[in-house]
Tab-separated table of C-alpha atoms in Angstrom:
chain	number	residue	atom	x	y	z
W	1	MET	CA	-16.669	-42.287	-22.252
W	2	ASP	CA	-13.906	-40.545	-20.397
W	3	ASP	CA	-13.515	-36.951	-21.750
W	4	SER	CA	-9.744	-37.261	-21.509
W	5	LEU	CA	-9.818	-39.884	-24.286
W	6	VAL	CA	-11.718	-37.683	-26.752
W	7	PRO	CA	-8.694	-35.706	-28.099
W	8	TRP	CA	-6.716	-38.905	-28.482
W	9	LEU	CA	-9.557	-40.583	-30.371
W	10	ALA	CA	-9.960	-37.422	-32.494
W	11	LEU	CA	-6.307	-37.444	-33.401
W	12	ALA	CA	-6.385	-41.189	-34.318
W	13	GLY	CA	-9.640	-40.777	-36.272
W	14	ALA	CA	-8.243	-37.845	-38.214
W	15	GLY	CA	-5.144	-39.887	-38.954
W	16	ALA	CA	-7.281	-42.774	-40.246
W	17	LEU	CA	-9.250	-40.438	-42.446
W	18	HIS	CA	-6.038	-38.970	-43.850
W	19	GLY	CA	-4.890	-42.534	-44.579
W	20	LEU	CA	-8.149	-43.362	-46.433
W	21	SER	CA	-8.012	-40.244	-48.552
W	22	PRO	CA	-6.121	-40.530	-51.896
W	23	ALA	CA	-4.755	-37.062	-51.047
W	24	GLY	CA	-2.959	-38.743	-48.077
W	25	GLY	CA	-0.563	-40.333	-50.531
W	26	TRP	CA	-1.512	-43.964	-50.776
W	27	PRO	CA	-1.744	-43.768	-54.620
W	28	LEU	CA	1.887	-42.710	-54.667
W	29	ALA	CA	2.787	-45.831	-52.714
W	30	VAL	CA	0.738	-47.962	-55.105
W	31	ALA	CA	2.497	-46.437	-58.113
W	32	TRP	CA	5.876	-46.891	-56.455
W	33	SER	CA	5.044	-50.538	-55.684
W	34	ALA	CA	3.834	-51.122	-59.230
W	35	ARG	CA	7.025	-49.551	-60.558
W	36	HIS	CA	9.207	-51.817	-58.501
W	37	ASP	CA	6.908	-54.858	-58.929
W	38	ALA	CA	7.873	-56.364	-55.617
W	39	ARG	CA	5.782	-57.620	-52.748
W	40	GLY	CA	5.760	-55.417	-49.639
W	41	THR	CA	7.001	-52.328	-51.512
W	42	ALA	CA	3.889	-50.424	-50.678
W	43	TRP	CA	4.558	-50.956	-46.974
W	44	ARG	CA	8.176	-49.838	-47.408
W	45	ALA	CA	6.949	-46.537	-48.791
W	46	LEU	CA	5.658	-45.641	-45.341
W	47	GLY	CA	9.083	-44.703	-43.957
W	48	PRO	CA	9.594	-41.950	-46.565
W	49	PHE	CA	5.929	-40.891	-46.065
W	50	ALA	CA	6.509	-40.481	-42.304
W	51	VAL	CA	9.687	-38.492	-42.863
W	52	GLY	CA	7.947	-36.191	-45.315
W	53	HIS	CA	4.877	-35.528	-43.076
W	54	LEU	CA	7.098	-35.007	-39.986
W	55	ALA	CA	9.313	-32.561	-41.928
W	56	ALA	CA	6.265	-30.547	-42.959
W	57	ILE	CA	5.019	-30.414	-39.378
W	58	ALA	CA	8.501	-29.537	-38.179
W	59	VAL	CA	8.683	-26.548	-40.530
W	60	LEU	CA	5.273	-25.380	-39.233
W	61	VAL	CA	6.335	-25.838	-35.594
W	62	LEU	CA	9.537	-23.926	-36.172
W	63	ALA	CA	7.700	-21.148	-37.904
W	64	VAL	CA	5.165	-20.861	-35.035
W	65	ARG	CA	7.961	-21.128	-32.359
W	66	GLN	CA	9.810	-18.275	-34.108
W	67	GLY	CA	6.666	-16.182	-34.117
W	68	ILE	CA	6.334	-16.163	-37.905
W	69	ALA	CA	2.764	-15.340	-38.804
W	70	PHE	CA	1.629	-16.939	-42.040
W	71	ASP	CA	-1.528	-17.570	-43.888
W	72	GLY	CA	-2.700	-21.157	-44.518
W	73	GLY	CA	-3.508	-20.153	-48.146
W	74	ALA	CA	0.102	-19.054	-48.576
W	75	VAL	CA	1.333	-22.406	-47.322
W	76	ARG	CA	-0.936	-24.222	-49.729
W	77	ALA	CA	0.055	-21.891	-52.619
W	78	LEU	CA	3.727	-22.636	-51.981
W	79	ALA	CA	2.988	-26.410	-51.840
W	80	TRP	CA	1.052	-26.192	-55.068
W	81	ALA	CA	3.877	-24.281	-56.703
W	82	LEU	CA	6.426	-26.878	-55.552
W	83	LEU	CA	4.155	-29.668	-56.801
W	84	ALA	CA	3.855	-27.884	-60.191
W	85	VAL	CA	7.664	-27.547	-60.479
W	86	VAL	CA	8.191	-31.200	-59.704
W	87	LEU	CA	5.510	-32.277	-62.177
W	88	LEU	CA	6.944	-30.079	-64.907
W	89	LEU	CA	10.442	-31.301	-64.378
W	90	HIS	CA	9.241	-34.918	-64.219
W	91	GLY	CA	6.947	-34.701	-67.143
W	92	THR	CA	8.896	-32.692	-69.670
W	93	HIS	CA	11.103	-34.467	-72.206
W	94	ARG	CA	13.665	-31.651	-72.096
W	95	ALA	CA	14.477	-32.321	-68.458
W	96	PRO	CA	17.581	-34.362	-67.766
W	97	PRO	CA	16.803	-38.123	-67.537
W	98	ARG	CA	17.790	-38.063	-63.791
W	99	LEU	CA	14.839	-35.691	-63.109
W	100	ARG	CA	12.444	-37.891	-65.089
W	101	ALA	CA	13.521	-41.102	-63.339
W	102	ALA	CA	11.166	-42.991	-61.061
W	103	ALA	CA	10.980	-41.545	-57.525
W	104	GLY	CA	13.039	-43.216	-54.889
W	105	PRO	CA	12.597	-42.837	-51.112
W	106	MET	CA	13.561	-39.147	-51.278
W	107	GLY	CA	10.959	-38.560	-53.965
W	108	LEU	CA	8.329	-40.178	-51.830
W	109	ALA	CA	9.426	-38.121	-48.805
W	110	LEU	CA	9.213	-34.935	-50.968
W	111	GLY	CA	5.769	-35.995	-52.178
W	112	ALA	CA	4.579	-36.539	-48.581
W	113	PHE	CA	6.050	-33.185	-47.655
W	114	VAL	CA	4.155	-31.404	-50.428
W	115	LEU	CA	0.895	-33.291	-49.610
W	116	ALA	CA	1.242	-32.384	-45.938
W	117	GLY	CA	1.825	-28.761	-46.937
W	118	LEU	CA	-1.325	-28.864	-49.125
W	119	HIS	CA	-3.230	-30.123	-46.073
W	120	GLY	CA	-1.857	-27.388	-43.847
W	121	ALA	CA	0.876	-29.425	-42.199
W	122	GLY	CA	-1.034	-30.376	-39.139
W	123	LEU	CA	-2.964	-27.077	-38.670
W	124	ALA	CA	-6.198	-29.164	-38.618
W	125	LEU	CA	-4.875	-31.022	-35.532
W	126	VAL	CA	-4.673	-27.900	-33.432
W	127	PRO	CA	-8.252	-28.199	-32.077
W	128	ALA	CA	-7.595	-31.758	-30.946
W	129	LEU	CA	-4.161	-30.940	-29.542
W	130	MET	CA	-5.325	-27.879	-27.533
W	131	PRO	CA	-7.217	-29.870	-24.800
W	132	LEU	CA	-4.085	-32.057	-24.313
W	133	CYS	CA	-1.764	-29.053	-23.918
W	134	VAL	CA	-4.020	-26.454	-22.140
W	135	GLY	CA	-3.448	-28.003	-18.737
W	136	SER	CA	0.279	-27.635	-19.232
W	137	ALA	CA	0.162	-24.026	-20.505
W	138	THR	CA	2.529	-22.477	-17.949
W	139	SER	CA	6.020	-21.720	-19.093
W	140	ALA	CA	7.450	-24.014	-16.387
W	141	ALA	CA	5.402	-26.932	-17.884
W	142	TRP	CA	6.339	-26.134	-21.527
W	143	PRO	CA	8.199	-29.444	-21.839
W	144	ASP	CA	5.081	-31.265	-20.611
W	145	ALA	CA	2.905	-29.610	-23.181
W	146	LEU	CA	5.419	-30.215	-25.949
W	147	GLY	CA	5.590	-33.877	-24.961
W	148	LEU	CA	1.821	-34.269	-25.060
W	149	ALA	CA	1.664	-32.517	-28.426
W	150	LEU	CA	4.364	-34.768	-29.835
W	151	ALA	CA	2.513	-37.874	-28.406
W	152	GLY	CA	-0.671	-36.661	-30.061
W	153	LEU	CA	1.084	-36.163	-33.350
W	154	GLY	CA	2.515	-39.668	-32.991
W	155	VAL	CA	-0.978	-41.143	-32.495
W	156	HIS	CA	-2.194	-39.256	-35.563
W	157	LEU	CA	0.784	-40.293	-37.676
W	158	ALA	CA	0.600	-43.928	-36.588
W	159	ALA	CA	-3.104	-44.180	-37.464
W	160	MET	CA	-2.508	-42.364	-40.806
W	161	LEU	CA	0.394	-44.721	-41.756
W	162	LEU	CA	-1.470	-47.832	-40.762
W	163	VAL	CA	-4.435	-46.998	-42.912
W	164	THR	CA	-2.285	-45.638	-45.745
W	165	GLY	CA	-0.259	-48.818	-45.723
W	166	ALA	CA	-3.428	-50.926	-45.844
W	167	MET	CA	-4.830	-48.843	-48.706
W	168	ALA	CA	-1.473	-48.972	-50.560
W	169	ALA	CA	-1.025	-52.729	-50.086
W	170	GLY	CA	-4.599	-53.370	-51.281
W	171	GLY	CA	-4.088	-51.092	-54.294
W	172	ALA	CA	-0.776	-52.826	-55.083
W	173	ARG	CA	-2.482	-56.215	-55.009
W	174	LEU	CA	-5.135	-54.969	-57.396
W	175	VAL	CA	-2.479	-53.668	-59.794
W	176	GLN	CA	-0.666	-57.035	-59.631
W	177	ALA	CA	-3.904	-58.984	-60.212
W	178	TRP	CA	-4.707	-56.727	-63.172
W	179	ARG	CA	-1.296	-57.225	-64.637
W	180	LEU	CA	-1.567	-60.960	-64.342
W	181	ARG	CA	-4.955	-60.912	-65.912
W	182	THR	CA	-4.029	-58.660	-68.832
W	183	ARG	CA	-0.454	-59.705	-69.573
W	184	GLY	CA	0.004	-63.010	-67.912
W	185	PRO	CA	2.889	-63.906	-65.635
W	186	ARG	CA	6.236	-62.215	-66.325
W	187	ALA	CA	8.922	-64.430	-67.675
């Protein structure tokens, strides 16, 4: 195998593994689909997922570009705190009804942002991205290195979304089959 393909395959494989993992967000898409009870809703959840993941990576890239040093544990702690606040607001009966309502696309994007933060917002991809960008490490070739890094992130995200969508669609079909079996068809 050509050694130049290894980083690309690693990025795609890591994306597929993220998509398989429940922590990658596909249960959120299944729940959203079940809530809306419509075919194809699980696949429509992928747009907000992509936005949330890209926003988390953008925050990380901006922090690194500005020279901000941070601890991965601090990023995860902040993401856990944000998740706890959202769950408390969503789960408490004293919260306004608007905060307890079902999540829309922005809620899914926020969920994906938090999940990406819990995973380290792309820090795990650095070993696979380094071989792509090392050859373009000179300051004159900075745009080339950035382009390769963005392409690598695109490969990772595409693989993750494809597998997440397949898992979510399968989960949504199981929920629909279970509903039909337990309650019968809706009138």
